[in-house]
Short mmCIF file of C-alpha atoms and ligand atoms in Angstrom, two decimals:
data_model
loop_
_atom_site.label_atom_id
_atom_site.label_comp_id
_atom_site.label_asym_id
_atom_site.label_seq_id
_atom_site.Cartn_x
_atom_site.Cartn_y
_atom_site.Cartn_z
CA MET A 1 0.44 -0.32 -0.08
CA LYS A 2 1.29 3.50 -0.72
CA LYS A 3 2.32 4.96 2.92
CA HIS A 4 1.63 9.09 2.74
CA ASN A 5 4.48 10.57 5.04
CA PHE A 6 3.42 12.53 7.46
CA ASN A 7 5.16 11.79 10.29
CA ALA A 8 6.30 15.65 12.00
CA GLY A 9 10.51 15.14 12.22
CA PRO A 10 12.23 13.79 10.77
CA SER A 11 10.33 13.23 8.21
CA ILE A 12 9.43 13.09 4.48
CA LEU A 13 12.29 13.88 2.11
CA PRO A 14 12.13 14.10 -1.97
CA ARG A 15 12.47 10.45 -3.37
CA GLU A 16 15.32 11.68 -5.81
CA ALA A 17 17.11 12.76 -2.42
CA ILE A 18 16.81 9.31 -0.58
CA GLU A 19 18.10 7.50 -4.74
CA ASN A 20 20.52 9.49 -5.10
CA ALA A 21 22.10 8.41 -1.38
CA ALA A 22 21.95 5.51 -1.58
CA LYS A 23 23.71 5.47 -4.94
CA ALA A 24 26.79 7.50 -2.78
CA VAL A 25 26.27 5.39 0.29
CA LEU A 26 28.13 2.54 -2.10
CA ASP A 27 29.87 4.43 -5.03
CA PHE A 28 30.79 7.64 -4.45
CA ASN A 29 31.40 10.06 -7.31
CA GLY A 30 32.64 7.31 -8.90
CA SER A 31 35.06 6.85 -5.96
CA GLY A 32 34.87 3.01 -4.73
CA LEU A 33 34.24 5.10 -1.58
CA SER A 34 30.82 5.45 -0.42
CA ILE A 35 30.20 9.37 1.34
CA LEU A 36 30.04 7.16 4.78
CA GLU A 37 33.93 6.24 4.48
CA ILE A 38 35.71 9.06 3.40
CA SER A 39 36.85 11.78 5.05
CA HIS A 40 35.59 15.64 5.08
CA ARG A 41 39.10 17.13 4.38
CA THR A 42 39.24 15.70 0.90
CA LYS A 43 37.83 17.64 -2.35
CA ASP A 44 35.17 15.72 -2.31
CA PHE A 45 33.97 16.82 0.20
CA GLU A 46 34.90 20.15 0.00
CA GLU A 47 32.77 20.31 -2.71
CA VAL A 48 29.28 18.89 -1.73
CA ASN A 49 29.67 21.27 1.44
CA ASP A 50 30.77 23.69 -0.89
CA GLU A 51 27.51 23.28 -3.09
CA ALA A 52 25.35 22.41 -0.30
CA MET A 53 26.07 26.14 0.57
CA ALA A 54 26.13 28.01 -2.00
CA LEU A 55 22.26 26.30 -2.31
CA PHE A 56 20.77 27.63 0.32
CA ARG A 57 22.21 30.98 0.06
CA GLU A 58 19.93 31.00 -2.75
CA LEU A 59 17.25 29.28 -1.85
CA LEU A 60 17.10 32.02 0.43
CA ASN A 61 18.27 35.14 -0.59
CA ILE A 62 21.05 34.91 1.80
CA PRO A 63 23.08 38.83 1.45
CA ASP A 64 26.80 37.90 1.42
CA GLU A 65 26.67 39.39 4.95
CA TYR A 66 26.07 36.40 6.38
CA LYS A 67 27.31 33.12 7.19
CA ILE A 68 26.36 29.87 6.94
CA LEU A 69 27.12 26.80 9.47
CA PHE A 70 26.42 22.46 8.84
CA LEU A 71 26.94 21.98 12.85
CA GLY A 72 25.93 19.27 14.55
CA GLY A 73 23.35 18.96 18.27
CA GLY A 74 20.12 19.63 16.91
CA ALA A 75 18.60 23.44 17.34
CA SER A 76 18.27 21.95 20.79
CA THR A 77 21.96 22.09 21.00
CA GLN A 78 21.58 26.21 19.34
CA PHE A 79 19.17 26.70 22.70
CA PHE A 80 22.14 27.80 24.66
CA HIS A 81 24.82 27.98 21.53
CA VAL A 82 22.87 31.60 20.52
CA PRO A 83 22.46 33.17 24.44
CA TYR A 84 26.18 31.90 24.73
CA ASN A 85 27.46 34.39 22.38
CA LEU A 86 25.46 36.78 22.47
CA LEU A 87 23.38 37.70 26.21
CA GLU A 88 25.31 40.18 27.76
CA LYS A 89 23.15 41.54 30.33
CA LYS A 90 18.81 40.86 28.89
CA ALA A 91 17.63 39.26 26.04
CA GLY A 92 14.06 39.19 24.62
CA TYR A 93 11.77 35.82 24.42
CA VAL A 94 8.06 35.03 22.46
CA ASN A 95 6.50 32.31 24.14
CA THR A 96 5.27 30.66 21.79
CA GLY A 97 5.51 26.86 22.95
CA VAL A 98 7.12 23.59 24.28
CA TRP A 99 10.21 24.99 22.11
CA SER A 100 10.60 28.54 23.43
CA LYS A 101 10.03 27.41 26.28
CA LYS A 102 13.40 25.25 26.28
CA ALA A 103 15.63 28.22 24.22
CA ILE A 104 14.36 30.28 27.22
CA LYS A 105 15.28 28.10 30.41
CA GLU A 106 18.27 27.89 28.60
CA ALA A 107 18.87 31.51 28.09
CA LYS A 108 18.12 31.96 31.55
CA LEU A 109 21.56 30.70 32.67
CA PHE A 110 23.48 33.11 31.00
CA GLY A 111 22.02 36.01 31.02
CA GLU A 112 18.15 37.77 32.59
CA VAL A 113 15.89 37.37 29.79
CA GLU A 114 12.37 38.29 30.18
CA VAL A 115 9.63 36.59 27.82
CA ILE A 116 7.53 40.22 25.44
CA ALA A 117 5.04 38.05 24.95
CA SER A 118 3.76 34.42 25.66
CA SER A 119 0.66 32.71 24.33
CA GLU A 120 0.44 30.33 27.29
CA ASP A 121 -2.71 31.49 28.45
CA LYS A 122 -4.60 29.86 25.38
CA ASN A 123 -2.60 26.72 24.95
CA PHE A 124 -0.46 28.34 22.76
CA THR A 125 -2.89 28.56 20.42
CA TYR A 126 -2.38 31.74 18.90
CA ILE A 127 1.08 33.69 18.06
CA PRO A 128 0.90 37.39 19.92
CA LYS A 129 1.43 40.54 18.66
CA GLY A 130 0.81 44.31 19.63
CA TYR A 131 3.37 43.46 21.82
CA LYS A 132 6.32 46.06 22.48
CA ILE A 133 9.81 44.88 22.03
CA PRO A 134 12.76 46.58 24.58
CA THR A 135 14.71 48.89 22.89
CA ASP A 136 17.45 47.53 25.62
CA LEU A 137 17.75 43.63 24.92
CA ASP A 138 20.96 42.03 24.00
CA TYR A 139 18.10 40.21 20.48
CA LEU A 140 14.63 38.68 20.40
CA HIS A 141 14.54 35.13 19.88
CA ILE A 142 10.92 33.64 18.45
CA THR A 143 9.95 30.40 16.78
CA SER A 144 8.82 30.91 13.54
CA ASN A 145 6.81 27.64 13.95
CA ASN A 146 5.48 26.03 15.96
CA THR A 147 5.33 22.48 15.11
CA ILE A 148 3.10 20.96 17.90
CA TYR A 149 0.02 23.59 18.09
CA GLY A 150 0.36 24.20 14.39
CA THR A 151 0.92 28.25 14.85
CA GLU A 152 3.26 29.46 12.43
CA TYR A 153 4.52 33.54 11.78
CA LYS A 154 2.92 34.79 7.75
CA THR A 155 5.39 37.40 7.92
CA ASP A 156 9.13 38.79 9.16
CA ILE A 157 7.93 41.26 12.29
CA ASP A 158 10.54 44.11 12.45
CA SER A 159 12.19 43.69 15.59
CA PRO A 160 14.15 47.12 16.75
CA VAL A 161 17.34 44.91 17.96
CA THR A 162 18.36 41.59 17.10
CA LEU A 163 16.26 38.83 15.86
CA VAL A 164 16.80 35.69 16.29
CA ALA A 165 14.73 33.23 15.04
CA ASP A 166 14.44 29.20 15.71
CA MET A 167 12.79 27.80 11.27
CA SER A 168 13.24 24.27 12.61
CA SER A 169 9.57 23.19 10.96
CA ASP A 170 9.35 26.50 8.38
CA ILE A 171 12.70 26.95 7.16
CA LEU A 172 12.63 27.19 3.06
CA SER A 173 8.89 26.88 2.97
CA ARG A 174 8.36 30.87 1.99
CA PRO A 175 10.48 33.58 0.68
CA VAL A 176 12.76 34.76 4.08
CA ASP A 177 13.56 38.58 4.34
CA VAL A 178 17.04 37.31 5.78
CA LYS A 179 18.14 41.11 6.51
CA LYS A 180 15.90 41.26 8.86
CA TYR A 181 17.60 38.52 11.62
CA GLY A 182 20.80 39.00 13.01
CA LEU A 183 20.70 35.04 13.53
CA ILE A 184 18.49 32.13 12.01
CA TYR A 185 19.52 28.00 13.29
CA GLY A 186 17.29 24.93 12.54
CA GLY A 187 17.64 21.36 12.38
CA ALA A 188 17.96 20.53 9.42
CA GLN A 189 15.41 17.07 10.13
CA LYS A 190 11.56 19.18 9.45
CA ASN A 191 11.77 20.40 5.93
CA MET A 192 15.85 20.64 4.08
CA GLY A 193 17.51 17.13 5.20
CA PRO A 194 17.38 14.14 7.28
CA ALA A 195 18.22 14.36 11.05
CA GLY A 196 22.18 14.94 12.11
CA VAL A 197 22.71 17.90 10.65
CA THR A 198 22.32 21.87 11.80
CA PHE A 199 21.70 24.85 10.47
CA VAL A 200 22.83 28.77 11.05
CA ILE A 201 22.12 31.69 9.68
CA VAL A 202 24.17 34.47 10.94
CA ARG A 203 25.26 37.49 10.65
CA GLU A 204 28.95 37.91 11.10
CA ASP A 205 28.57 42.07 12.28
CA ILE A 206 26.52 40.32 15.53
CA LEU A 207 29.28 38.27 17.04
CA GLY A 208 32.58 38.61 19.26
CA LYS A 209 30.23 41.01 21.82
CA VAL A 210 29.96 39.45 24.92
CA SER A 211 32.32 39.54 27.25
CA ARG A 212 32.92 35.56 28.37
CA GLN A 213 34.80 33.18 27.40
CA LEU A 214 33.74 30.75 25.32
CA PRO A 215 34.76 27.57 24.23
CA SER A 216 36.08 26.58 21.24
CA MET A 217 33.39 24.73 20.08
CA VAL A 218 30.71 26.74 21.25
CA ASP A 219 31.97 29.89 19.51
CA TYR A 220 30.20 30.83 16.05
CA ARG A 221 33.36 32.41 14.50
CA ASN A 222 35.76 29.59 14.88
CA HIS A 223 33.37 28.07 12.52
CA ILE A 224 33.29 30.99 10.62
CA ALA A 225 37.04 30.70 9.66
CA ASN A 226 36.58 26.95 8.85
CA ASN A 227 33.86 26.73 6.36
CA SER A 228 31.88 25.38 8.34
CA MET A 229 34.79 22.47 8.92
CA PHE A 230 36.35 23.12 12.70
CA ASN A 231 35.70 19.45 13.20
CA THR A 232 33.90 16.97 11.70
CA PRO A 233 30.63 18.08 10.17
CA PRO A 234 28.17 15.57 9.60
CA VAL A 235 29.29 14.74 6.43
CA PHE A 236 26.49 12.08 5.77
CA PRO A 237 23.45 14.27 6.82
CA ILE A 238 25.40 17.34 4.73
CA PHE A 239 25.16 15.32 1.64
CA VAL A 240 21.22 15.10 1.57
CA LEU A 241 20.22 18.39 2.05
CA LYS A 242 22.42 18.91 -0.75
CA GLU A 243 20.53 16.41 -2.92
CA THR A 244 17.17 18.33 -1.21
CA LEU A 245 18.54 21.71 -1.86
CA LYS A 246 18.62 20.54 -4.89
CA TRP A 247 15.62 19.19 -5.60
CA LEU A 248 13.50 22.12 -4.46
CA LYS A 249 15.93 24.22 -6.61
CA SER A 250 14.70 21.97 -9.24
CA ILE A 251 10.68 22.46 -9.03
CA GLY A 252 11.66 26.58 -8.76
CA GLY A 253 13.37 27.01 -5.11
CA VAL A 254 10.91 28.92 -2.45
CA PRO A 255 8.49 30.99 -4.13
CA GLU A 256 6.99 28.10 -6.10
CA MET A 257 7.44 25.70 -3.15
CA GLN A 258 5.54 27.70 -0.68
CA LYS A 259 3.00 27.84 -3.21
CA ARG A 260 2.31 24.26 -3.50
CA ASN A 261 2.67 24.48 0.73
CA LYS A 262 -0.37 26.33 0.16
CA ALA A 263 -2.48 24.97 -2.19
CA LYS A 264 -2.26 21.78 0.94
CA ALA A 265 -2.84 23.44 3.47
CA ASP A 266 -6.17 24.99 1.53
CA LEU A 267 -7.20 21.95 0.62
CA LEU A 268 -6.58 20.38 4.52
CA TYR A 269 -7.42 23.40 6.20
CA GLY A 270 -10.90 23.52 4.25
CA GLU A 271 -12.10 20.14 4.76
CA ILE A 272 -10.97 20.52 8.24
CA ASP A 273 -13.74 23.53 8.01
CA ARG A 274 -16.85 21.53 6.52
CA ASN A 275 -16.82 17.93 8.01
CA PRO A 276 -18.71 18.57 10.80
CA LEU A 277 -16.14 15.83 12.35
CA PHE A 278 -13.69 17.97 13.08
CA VAL A 279 -12.26 21.29 13.98
CA GLY A 280 -8.54 23.09 13.99
CA THR A 281 -7.36 23.98 16.67
CA ALA A 282 -4.76 26.95 15.85
CA ALA A 283 -6.05 30.60 16.03
CA LYS A 284 -7.36 30.46 12.20
CA GLU A 285 -5.53 33.88 11.27
CA ASP A 286 -1.83 32.32 12.91
CA ARG A 287 -2.61 28.81 11.09
CA SER A 288 1.14 27.05 9.92
CA LEU A 289 1.04 25.46 6.36
CA MET A 290 3.53 22.75 8.23
CA ASN A 291 1.82 21.51 11.07
CA ILE A 292 -2.12 21.30 10.69
CA CYS A 293 -3.42 20.34 14.33
CA PHE A 294 -7.34 19.14 14.38
CA VAL A 295 -9.37 17.07 16.93
CA MET A 296 -12.52 15.40 16.90
CA ALA A 297 -15.93 17.71 17.23
CA GLU A 298 -16.88 17.92 20.87
CA PRO A 299 -20.39 16.10 19.73
CA TYR A 300 -17.29 13.51 18.20
CA GLN A 301 -15.12 12.69 20.24
CA ASP A 302 -14.37 9.47 21.34
CA LEU A 303 -14.00 8.21 17.24
CA ALA A 304 -10.93 10.13 17.58
CA ALA A 305 -10.00 6.14 18.07
CA GLU A 306 -11.22 5.17 15.13
CA PHE A 307 -9.89 7.55 13.13
CA LEU A 308 -6.53 7.14 13.60
CA GLU A 309 -6.43 3.42 12.60
CA PHE A 310 -9.08 3.77 9.64
CA ALA A 311 -6.21 6.16 8.08
CA LYS A 312 -3.80 4.30 8.98
CA GLY A 313 -5.76 1.44 7.22
CA LYS A 314 -5.73 3.91 4.70
CA GLY A 315 -1.69 4.81 4.69
CA MET A 316 -2.03 7.92 6.89
CA VAL A 317 1.64 7.23 8.48
CA GLY A 318 2.22 10.13 11.64
CA ILE A 319 -1.77 11.83 11.68
CA LYS A 320 -1.69 10.94 15.53
CA GLY A 321 -1.53 15.00 16.77
CA HIS A 322 1.12 15.35 20.02
CA ARG A 323 -0.11 14.44 23.34
CA LEU A 324 -0.24 18.18 24.85
CA VAL A 325 -2.69 18.80 21.59
CA GLY A 326 -4.21 15.82 21.15
CA GLY A 327 -5.90 14.57 18.27
CA PHE A 328 -3.94 14.90 15.20
CA ARG A 329 -1.26 16.57 12.86
CA ALA A 330 -0.62 15.76 9.72
CA SER A 331 2.65 17.96 9.05
CA CYS A 332 3.04 18.81 5.38
CA TYR A 333 6.63 18.91 4.63
CA ASN A 334 8.24 20.50 1.52
CA ALA A 335 8.67 17.17 0.39
CA LEU A 336 5.25 15.77 1.06
CA PRO A 337 3.40 16.22 -2.30
CA ILE A 338 -0.13 17.32 -2.55
CA GLU A 339 -2.68 13.68 -3.75
CA SER A 340 -0.89 12.66 -0.01
CA VAL A 341 -3.11 15.40 1.12
CA GLN A 342 -5.58 14.50 -0.82
CA ALA A 343 -5.65 11.07 0.32
CA LEU A 344 -6.29 12.53 3.85
CA VAL A 345 -9.28 14.02 2.74
CA ASP A 346 -10.71 11.21 0.83
CA CYS A 347 -10.00 9.34 3.79
CA MET A 348 -12.15 12.51 6.22
CA GLN A 349 -14.85 12.37 4.34
CA GLU A 350 -15.46 8.63 3.43
CA PHE A 351 -15.28 8.79 7.94
CA GLU A 352 -18.30 11.58 7.70
CA LYS A 353 -20.22 9.08 5.83
CA MET A 354 -19.74 6.31 8.61
CA HIS A 355 -20.83 8.61 10.86
CA VAL A 356 -22.80 12.03 10.25
CA LYS A 357 -26.09 10.59 9.39
C1 PLP B 1 12.01 19.81 16.35
C2 PLP B 1 12.19 21.30 16.70
C3 PLP B 1 13.01 21.47 17.33
C4 PLP B 1 14.49 20.26 18.47
O1 PLP B 1 15.35 19.91 17.45
P1 PLP B 1 16.04 19.39 17.72
O2 PLP B 1 17.03 19.62 16.41
O3 PLP B 1 16.03 17.27 17.56
O4 PLP B 1 16.83 19.67 19.23
C5 PLP B 1 12.85 22.74 18.17
N1 PLP B 1 12.79 23.42 17.43
C6 PLP B 1 11.52 23.13 16.75
C7 PLP B 1 10.64 24.68 15.88
C8 PLP B 1 12.00 22.58 16.00
O5 PLP B 1 10.38 21.83 15.48
#
């Protein structure tokens, strides 16, 4: 049976990228060696690294004064790398869910943290708006897409202080005005590649301003000075990331991707709003294009487990909601084709016929 992969992360990758990765595992560039057994200090791998960076720069329109890093450790490691490098006195954080909270917890180890806005009062079902950003902050941190709750910033906000964003789950899903940010980071495993590589985009002039000593591996400047090869980089994940970016370029880049993501989200949200069995959980104006969260409507709540089983029987994978929200979450990342969303919609309609008279 065809599987429809709605996993929240690690998640679906383009078939081409997986096939090229499989080939490189067996024989990389006709070298007679596997990509898994070569030095990162070879010309062949340096080309992979450079191409991955060049594609990322091109696809996201990253200006020259920003450096790109591919590191290990996941987005969670950036939760402390960011304040280590940038927090001298006080940072501001917008609390839009679990990932924001984890970032806040780490930042508090390095200085004062002011939570300048939060949507915790409504279980993070919306993106806070209309708050004032104090100008005495070292930086302001936001989470652009809230993977667990299905909320997303629709525009790049204006900030009078250095803006830092965790874009783990919506990077490359829409055009971003990189110039509005000082630093953008995220794990690759939602929208950009496999698990094991973390991207950082940083404007160099924001670095080197804190008075504390930085461990070498934490100091972004060491990674920048070594073209992101200060230590052994995640060689294979970077290769797969490069293949994923090649695919994204081949379909028309980020504007085309955004169009497709909108079409997928419109299709699924449209069905959620029409079908009496289901309701969406996120505020409509803040609905994520990436993670679409919904639950059974009040009178049908005891059908949730049955719907999950039914959908599973039709090839749907990964649609159980996160335990903090319940219900269902369909992650519709870049590589998910609209046919999979249509298959889920068909499933919802069939289930409706079975249960709504
Ligand atoms: C998945 C996720 C993380 C955690 O990423 P790791 O690479 O597992 O550390 C952080 N932030 C957001 C928004 C995420 O979706």
